[in-house]
Amino acid sequence: MTSTRLPEHILARFDAVLDQVDARLGAGYPGPDGRAQPIHTVYVPADRITPSTPLDWGASAVTLLDRHRDLLSERDGTDSLDAVRARLLDDPVQDLRIDFEDGYGFRDDAQEDAAATAAGEIIAGWASAGGPAGFGIRIKGLSGAERGRALRTLELVLEAMGGVPDGFVFTVPKIRAVEQVSALVALCDGFETGFGLREGTLRFELQIESPQAIVASDGSAPIARMLTVAERRCSALHFGTYDYTAACGIAATDQALDHPAADHAKAVMQVAAAQTGVWICDGSTQIVPDTEPENALLNHHRLVGRALRRGYYQGWDMHPGHLVTRWLATYDFFRQAVDVAVPRLLAYLDRRSGGVIDEPATAEALAATVLRAVHSGARTEDELRITAPELSPAVLRALVAREPIPHDPR
């Protein structure tokens, strides 16, 4: 370091303060953790789940796609429909929650005990034999009336799984206070001790569907604090469309993913989770392609595209028909995005001048988009290798992390 007019004790104080800030920011905002975010989470009530549910949903989705192919072709801007159909046949569901909350309702204890054991066995089967990449359960809430039942269901699922497979999480609905998250951390600690699991094995998702989770009584925005007290156990924030908008006093006919009240809540979630490695998952729509399939397909396609443009890359799917438009909108979005991103990334790597001069932050976002496209299947690594061999996964990951570009780009 060159000489300075600063007294040595001032420089030492300056460094000491900022070193603490760097450590705190590094711990709280570590950035992406390398996990591939799924494009959706499928919710299935616990009394309707079977080992074949993912493929059954895919088969139903293919039938719907074939029946409405002309309509869907009008929304297919990148000739993706055949690829979507193949995806629905082969790997239609990336992430699935077996629901013990609203979708399941209240049963007697013997019924829910049996359903919890069955759910754990099904998840164990998926983990060993090519099921969805992600899976888990949604337990009942943490209020006094439901708390005991929620804990018992989770414990029975853990017992039936015979271990915790990679990809397992449990979703906790109706989170309203920071202290509830602290209690969840203690719960995970206790179950890990009781089952002999490695520390940090259990992770959970917080479902944000109460206004108090967005603005607390003291005027604070508690989600950021929730993520801090979660001690890296919170993997995602999920939005609850209908509970949230109902609690805000929105009339039933106007409750929707694109209502301004919902947009505000999701924007707060997005900012609170930014750079933490915690995913944001959009909520659900109750409009399904049963009685008016064409209107429902168009509506869901619109909502998925809208969410993607706002940076919500994952959302709930509640019906096999939602898979059709989820995959179509996702493939279309990322194929178009890759067509824009690849030339700009190549120019950035070569530092060539052009119509757009990108900065490291923009290169980070462009590279993240290409990686998401590959993870979703919208584009493949082989396609990228042909069109842009310089943009290997290693190079893209380095750009996202703002690290030096590897000399060996493989």
Coordinates of C-alpha atoms in Angstrom, one line a residue:
M1 CA 0.0 0.0 0.0
T2 CA 1.3 3.5 -0.8
S3 CA 2.0 6.0 1.9
T4 CA -0.9 7.9 3.4
R5 CA -1.5 11.0 5.6
L6 CA -3.9 9.0 7.7
P7 CA -2.8 8.3 11.2
E8 CA -2.1 4.6 11.8
H9 CA -4.8 4.3 14.5
I10 CA -7.4 5.8 12.2
L11 CA -6.5 3.4 9.4
A12 CA -6.7 0.5 11.8
R13 CA -10.1 1.6 13.1
F14 CA -11.3 2.1 9.5
D15 CA -10.2 -1.5 8.5
A16 CA -11.6 -3.0 11.7
V17 CA -15.1 -1.5 11.2
L18 CA -15.2 -2.5 7.5
D19 CA -13.8 -6.0 8.1
Q20 CA -16.8 -6.6 10.4
V21 CA -19.2 -5.3 7.8
D22 CA -17.6 -7.5 5.1
A23 CA -18.0 -10.6 7.4
R24 CA -21.6 -9.8 8.2
L25 CA -22.6 -9.2 4.6
G26 CA -20.7 -12.3 3.4
A27 CA -22.5 -14.5 5.9
G28 CA -25.9 -13.0 5.3
Y29 CA -25.7 -12.7 1.5
P30 CA -23.6 -15.6 0.2
G31 CA -25.3 -15.6 -3.2
P32 CA -26.5 -18.6 -5.1
D33 CA -25.5 -21.9 -3.6
G34 CA -25.3 -23.9 -6.8
R35 CA -28.7 -25.6 -6.5
A36 CA -30.7 -25.8 -9.7
Q37 CA -34.1 -24.2 -9.0
P38 CA -37.1 -26.1 -10.3
I39 CA -39.5 -24.4 -12.5
H40 CA -42.5 -25.4 -10.4
T41 CA -43.7 -27.2 -7.3
V42 CA -46.6 -29.5 -7.8
Y43 CA -49.0 -29.8 -4.9
V44 CA -51.0 -33.1 -4.4
P45 CA -53.2 -33.8 -1.4
A46 CA -51.9 -36.6 0.8
D47 CA -55.0 -38.8 0.2
R48 CA -54.5 -38.6 -3.6
I49 CA -50.8 -39.3 -3.9
T50 CA -49.4 -42.5 -5.4
P51 CA -45.9 -43.5 -6.5
S52 CA -47.0 -43.0 -10.1
T53 CA -48.5 -39.6 -9.6
P54 CA -45.8 -37.6 -11.5
L55 CA -46.0 -39.8 -14.6
D56 CA -49.8 -39.9 -14.3
W57 CA -49.9 -36.1 -14.3
G58 CA -47.6 -36.1 -17.3
A59 CA -49.8 -38.5 -19.3
S60 CA -52.9 -36.4 -18.5
A61 CA -51.0 -33.3 -19.6
V62 CA -50.0 -34.9 -22.9
T63 CA -53.6 -35.7 -23.6
L64 CA -54.6 -32.1 -23.0
L65 CA -51.7 -30.8 -25.1
D66 CA -52.8 -33.0 -28.0
R67 CA -56.4 -32.0 -27.7
H68 CA -55.6 -28.3 -27.8
R69 CA -52.4 -28.3 -29.9
D70 CA -53.7 -25.6 -32.3
L71 CA -54.4 -23.2 -29.5
L72 CA -51.1 -23.8 -27.8
S73 CA -49.2 -23.5 -31.1
E74 CA -50.4 -19.9 -31.3
R75 CA -48.6 -19.2 -28.0
D76 CA -45.4 -21.1 -29.1
G77 CA -43.0 -18.5 -30.2
T78 CA -39.9 -20.7 -30.4
D79 CA -41.2 -24.0 -31.8
S80 CA -41.0 -25.6 -28.3
L81 CA -44.2 -27.6 -28.3
D82 CA -42.7 -30.9 -29.4
A83 CA -40.0 -30.5 -26.8
V84 CA -42.6 -29.8 -24.2
R85 CA -44.5 -32.9 -25.2
A86 CA -41.4 -35.0 -24.9
R87 CA -40.7 -33.5 -21.5
L88 CA -44.2 -34.3 -20.3
L89 CA -43.8 -37.9 -21.3
D90 CA -40.3 -38.4 -19.8
D91 CA -39.9 -36.0 -16.8
P92 CA -43.0 -33.9 -16.2
V93 CA -42.5 -32.9 -12.6
Q94 CA -39.4 -31.4 -11.1
D95 CA -40.6 -30.8 -7.6
L96 CA -43.6 -32.1 -5.6
R97 CA -45.1 -31.5 -2.2
I98 CA -47.5 -34.0 -0.6
D99 CA -50.0 -31.7 1.1
F100 CA -51.2 -32.3 4.6
E101 CA -52.6 -28.8 5.0
D102 CA -55.5 -27.1 3.0
G103 CA -55.5 -29.6 0.2
Y104 CA -55.8 -32.5 2.7
G105 CA -57.9 -30.9 5.5
F106 CA -58.6 -32.3 8.9
R107 CA -58.9 -36.0 9.4
D108 CA -58.8 -38.2 12.5
D109 CA -55.3 -39.0 13.8
A110 CA -55.4 -42.6 12.6
Q111 CA -56.0 -41.5 9.0
E112 CA -53.3 -38.8 8.9
D113 CA -50.9 -41.1 10.7
A114 CA -51.4 -43.7 7.9
A115 CA -51.2 -41.1 5.2
A116 CA -47.9 -39.7 6.7
T117 CA -46.3 -43.1 6.7
A118 CA -47.5 -43.8 3.2
A119 CA -46.1 -40.4 2.1
G120 CA -42.7 -41.2 3.6
E121 CA -42.5 -44.5 1.8
I122 CA -43.5 -43.0 -1.5
I123 CA -40.8 -40.3 -1.1
A124 CA -38.2 -43.0 -0.3
G125 CA -39.2 -44.8 -3.4
W126 CA -38.9 -41.7 -5.6
A127 CA -35.4 -41.0 -4.1
S128 CA -34.2 -44.5 -5.1
A129 CA -35.9 -45.0 -8.4
G130 CA -36.0 -41.8 -10.5
G131 CA -38.8 -39.7 -9.0
P132 CA -38.9 -35.9 -9.1
A133 CA -35.6 -34.2 -8.3
G134 CA -37.2 -32.4 -5.4
F135 CA -39.9 -33.6 -3.1
G136 CA -41.3 -33.1 0.4
I137 CA -44.4 -32.4 2.4
R138 CA -46.4 -29.4 3.5
I139 CA -47.3 -29.8 7.1
K140 CA -50.2 -28.1 8.9
G141 CA -49.5 -24.7 10.5
L142 CA -47.8 -23.7 13.8
S143 CA -50.8 -22.3 15.6
G144 CA -51.8 -24.0 18.8
A145 CA -54.7 -26.0 17.3
E146 CA -52.6 -27.5 14.6
R147 CA -49.0 -27.6 16.0
G148 CA -49.1 -31.0 17.5
R149 CA -50.6 -32.6 14.4
A150 CA -47.9 -30.9 12.2
L151 CA -45.1 -32.3 14.3
R152 CA -46.4 -35.8 14.4
T153 CA -46.9 -35.9 10.6
L154 CA -43.4 -34.7 10.0
E155 CA -42.0 -37.2 12.4
L156 CA -43.9 -40.1 10.8
V157 CA -42.7 -39.1 7.4
L158 CA -39.1 -39.0 8.6
E159 CA -39.5 -42.4 10.1
A160 CA -41.0 -43.9 7.0
M161 CA -38.3 -42.5 4.7
G162 CA -35.6 -44.3 6.7
G163 CA -33.3 -41.3 6.3
V164 CA -33.5 -37.9 4.6
P165 CA -32.9 -38.1 0.9
D166 CA -31.3 -35.3 -1.1
G167 CA -34.0 -33.0 -2.3
F168 CA -36.3 -33.4 0.7
V169 CA -37.8 -30.3 2.3
F170 CA -40.9 -29.6 4.4
T171 CA -43.1 -26.5 3.7
V172 CA -44.5 -24.6 6.6
P173 CA -47.7 -22.6 5.9
K174 CA -49.1 -19.4 7.4
I175 CA -45.9 -18.0 8.8
R176 CA -46.6 -14.7 10.6
A177 CA -43.8 -14.0 13.0
V178 CA -40.0 -14.3 13.3
E179 CA -40.2 -16.4 16.4
Q180 CA -42.0 -19.1 14.5
V181 CA -38.9 -19.5 12.4
S182 CA -36.7 -19.8 15.5
A183 CA -39.0 -22.5 16.7
L184 CA -38.6 -24.4 13.4
V185 CA -34.8 -24.3 13.7
A186 CA -35.1 -25.8 17.2
L187 CA -37.4 -28.4 15.8
C188 CA -34.9 -29.4 13.1
D189 CA -32.1 -29.6 15.7
G190 CA -34.3 -31.9 17.8
F191 CA -35.2 -34.2 15.0
E192 CA -31.7 -34.4 13.8
T193 CA -30.6 -35.5 17.3
G194 CA -33.5 -37.9 17.6
F195 CA -32.9 -39.5 14.2
G196 CA -29.1 -39.4 14.3
L197 CA -28.9 -37.1 11.3
R198 CA -26.0 -34.9 10.4
E199 CA -26.5 -31.3 11.6
G200 CA -28.1 -29.1 8.9
T201 CA -29.7 -32.0 7.1
L202 CA -33.3 -30.8 7.6
R203 CA -34.4 -27.7 5.6
F204 CA -37.7 -26.0 5.3
E205 CA -39.6 -23.6 3.2
L206 CA -41.7 -20.7 4.6
Q207 CA -45.0 -20.0 3.0
I208 CA -45.8 -16.3 3.1
E209 CA -49.5 -15.9 3.1
S210 CA -50.2 -13.4 5.9
P211 CA -49.8 -9.6 5.8
Q212 CA -48.0 -9.7 9.1
A213 CA -45.1 -11.5 7.4
I214 CA -44.8 -8.5 5.0
V215 CA -45.3 -5.7 7.5
A216 CA -45.2 -6.4 11.2
S217 CA -47.0 -4.4 13.9
D218 CA -43.9 -2.3 14.6
G219 CA -43.6 -1.4 10.9
S220 CA -40.7 -3.6 10.1
A221 CA -40.4 -6.0 7.2
P222 CA -39.8 -9.3 9.1
I223 CA -38.9 -11.6 6.2
A224 CA -35.3 -10.6 6.2
R225 CA -35.0 -11.2 9.9
M226 CA -36.8 -14.6 9.4
L227 CA -34.1 -15.6 6.9
T228 CA -31.4 -14.6 9.4
V229 CA -32.8 -16.6 12.3
A230 CA -33.4 -19.6 10.0
E231 CA -29.6 -20.2 10.2
R232 CA -29.4 -21.3 6.5
R233 CA -32.1 -23.9 6.9
C234 CA -34.7 -22.0 4.9
S235 CA -34.4 -23.0 1.2
A236 CA -37.3 -21.1 -0.3
L237 CA -40.1 -18.6 0.3
H238 CA -43.4 -19.6 -1.3
F239 CA -46.3 -17.2 -1.8
G240 CA -49.8 -18.2 -0.8
T241 CA -52.1 -16.4 -3.2
Y242 CA -55.5 -16.9 -1.7
D243 CA -54.8 -16.7 2.0
Y244 CA -52.8 -13.5 1.5
T245 CA -55.3 -11.7 -0.7
A246 CA -58.2 -12.7 1.5
A247 CA -56.4 -11.4 4.6
C248 CA -55.9 -8.1 2.7
G249 CA -59.6 -7.9 2.2
I250 CA -59.6 -8.6 -1.5
A251 CA -63.0 -9.8 -2.8
A252 CA -63.0 -13.5 -3.8
T253 CA -63.6 -12.6 -7.5
D254 CA -60.5 -10.5 -7.6
Q255 CA -58.1 -12.8 -5.7
A256 CA -55.3 -13.7 -8.2
L257 CA -51.6 -13.9 -8.7
D258 CA -51.5 -10.7 -10.6
H259 CA -53.5 -8.6 -8.1
P260 CA -51.5 -5.5 -6.9
A261 CA -51.6 -6.8 -3.3
A262 CA -50.0 -10.0 -4.4
D263 CA -47.4 -8.2 -6.5
H264 CA -46.4 -6.0 -3.6
A265 CA -46.0 -9.0 -1.3
K266 CA -43.9 -10.9 -3.8
A267 CA -41.7 -7.9 -4.4
V268 CA -41.0 -7.6 -0.7
M269 CA -40.1 -11.4 -0.6
Q270 CA -37.9 -10.9 -3.7
V271 CA -35.9 -8.1 -2.1
A272 CA -35.6 -9.8 1.3
A273 CA -34.3 -13.0 -0.3
A274 CA -32.0 -11.3 -2.9
Q275 CA -28.4 -12.6 -2.8
T276 CA -29.2 -15.0 0.1
G277 CA -29.4 -18.2 -2.0
V278 CA -33.1 -18.5 -0.9
W279 CA -35.5 -19.2 -3.8
I280 CA -38.7 -17.3 -4.4
C281 CA -41.7 -19.4 -5.6
D282 CA -44.8 -17.8 -7.0
G283 CA -48.2 -19.0 -5.8
S284 CA -51.0 -20.9 -7.4
T285 CA -54.1 -20.2 -9.5
Q286 CA -57.3 -22.0 -8.8
I287 CA -58.4 -21.7 -12.4
V288 CA -57.8 -25.2 -13.9
P289 CA -58.5 -26.5 -17.4
D290 CA -61.6 -28.6 -16.6
T291 CA -64.8 -26.9 -17.5
E292 CA -63.3 -24.1 -19.8
P293 CA -59.9 -25.6 -20.8
E294 CA -59.0 -23.1 -23.4
N295 CA -59.5 -20.1 -21.2
A296 CA -57.7 -21.8 -18.3
L297 CA -54.7 -22.7 -20.5
L298 CA -54.4 -19.2 -21.9
N299 CA -54.7 -17.7 -18.4
H300 CA -52.1 -19.9 -16.9
H301 CA -49.7 -19.4 -19.8
R302 CA -50.1 -15.6 -19.3
L303 CA -49.5 -15.8 -15.6
V304 CA -46.4 -18.0 -15.9
G305 CA -44.9 -15.7 -18.5
R306 CA -45.7 -12.7 -16.4
A307 CA -44.0 -14.2 -13.4
L308 CA -40.9 -15.1 -15.4
R309 CA -40.5 -11.6 -16.6
R310 CA -40.6 -10.4 -13.0
G311 CA -37.9 -12.8 -11.9
Y312 CA -40.1 -15.5 -10.2
Y313 CA -38.7 -18.6 -11.9
Q314 CA -40.8 -21.1 -9.9
G315 CA -44.5 -21.4 -9.2
W316 CA -47.2 -23.7 -7.9
D317 CA -49.0 -26.2 -10.2
M318 CA -52.2 -27.6 -8.9
H319 CA -53.5 -29.6 -11.9
P320 CA -52.0 -31.7 -14.7
G321 CA -53.1 -29.2 -17.2
H322 CA -50.9 -26.6 -15.5
L323 CA -47.9 -28.6 -16.6
V324 CA -48.6 -28.0 -20.3
T325 CA -48.5 -24.2 -20.0
R326 CA -45.8 -24.1 -17.3
W327 CA -43.4 -26.0 -19.5
L328 CA -44.4 -24.1 -22.7
A329 CA -44.1 -20.7 -21.2
T330 CA -40.8 -21.6 -19.5
Y331 CA -39.2 -23.1 -22.6
D332 CA -40.4 -20.1 -24.7
F333 CA -39.1 -17.6 -22.2
F334 CA -35.7 -19.1 -21.8
R335 CA -35.1 -19.9 -25.5
Q336 CA -35.8 -16.3 -26.3
A337 CA -33.6 -15.1 -23.4
V338 CA -30.7 -17.3 -24.5
D339 CA -30.8 -16.0 -28.0
V340 CA -30.3 -12.5 -26.6
A341 CA -27.8 -13.5 -23.8
V342 CA -25.3 -15.6 -25.8
P343 CA -24.1 -12.9 -28.2
R344 CA -23.8 -10.4 -25.4
L345 CA -21.9 -12.8 -23.2
L346 CA -19.5 -13.6 -26.1
A347 CA -19.0 -9.9 -26.6
Y348 CA -18.4 -9.4 -22.9
L349 CA -15.8 -12.2 -22.8
D350 CA -14.0 -10.7 -25.9
R351 CA -14.5 -7.1 -24.6
R352 CA -15.7 -6.2 -28.1
S353 CA -17.6 -3.0 -28.6
G354 CA -21.1 -3.3 -29.8
G355 CA -24.6 -2.0 -29.5
V356 CA -24.7 -2.7 -25.8
I357 CA -21.7 -2.3 -23.4
D358 CA -22.4 -4.7 -20.5
E359 CA -21.0 -4.5 -17.0
P360 CA -20.1 -7.4 -14.7
A361 CA -23.5 -7.2 -13.0
T362 CA -25.2 -7.6 -16.4
A363 CA -22.9 -10.4 -17.4
E364 CA -23.8 -12.1 -14.1
A365 CA -27.5 -11.9 -14.9
L366 CA -27.0 -13.0 -18.5
A367 CA -25.0 -16.1 -17.4
A368 CA -27.5 -16.9 -14.8
T369 CA -30.2 -16.9 -17.4
V370 CA -28.3 -19.3 -19.6
L371 CA -27.7 -21.6 -16.7
R372 CA -31.4 -21.6 -15.8
A373 CA -32.2 -22.3 -19.5
V374 CA -30.0 -25.4 -19.4
H375 CA -31.3 -26.5 -16.0
S376 CA -34.9 -26.3 -17.1
G377 CA -34.2 -28.1 -20.4
A378 CA -35.2 -25.2 -22.6
R379 CA -31.7 -25.5 -24.0
T380 CA -29.2 -28.3 -23.6
E381 CA -25.5 -28.2 -22.9
D382 CA -24.9 -29.9 -26.3
E383 CA -26.8 -27.1 -28.1
L384 CA -24.8 -24.5 -26.2
R385 CA -21.5 -26.3 -27.0
I386 CA -22.3 -26.1 -30.7
T387 CA -23.5 -22.5 -30.8
A388 CA -21.1 -21.0 -28.2
P389 CA -18.3 -23.4 -27.1
E390 CA -16.7 -20.6 -25.1
L391 CA -19.7 -20.6 -22.7
S392 CA -19.1 -23.8 -20.9
P393 CA -21.0 -24.4 -17.6
A394 CA -17.7 -23.6 -15.7
V395 CA -17.4 -20.3 -17.5
L396 CA -21.1 -19.4 -16.8
R397 CA -20.7 -20.3 -13.2
A398 CA -17.7 -18.1 -12.9
L399 CA -19.5 -15.2 -14.4
V400 CA -22.4 -15.7 -12.0
A401 CA -20.0 -15.8 -9.1
R402 CA -17.9 -12.9 -10.5
E403 CA -14.8 -15.1 -10.2
P404 CA -11.9 -15.4 -12.7
I405 CA -12.7 -17.1 -15.9
P406 CA -11.2 -20.6 -15.8
H407 CA -8.4 -21.3 -18.3
D408 CA -9.8 -24.8 -18.9
P409 CA -13.4 -23.9 -19.7
R410 CA -14.8 -27.4 -19.3

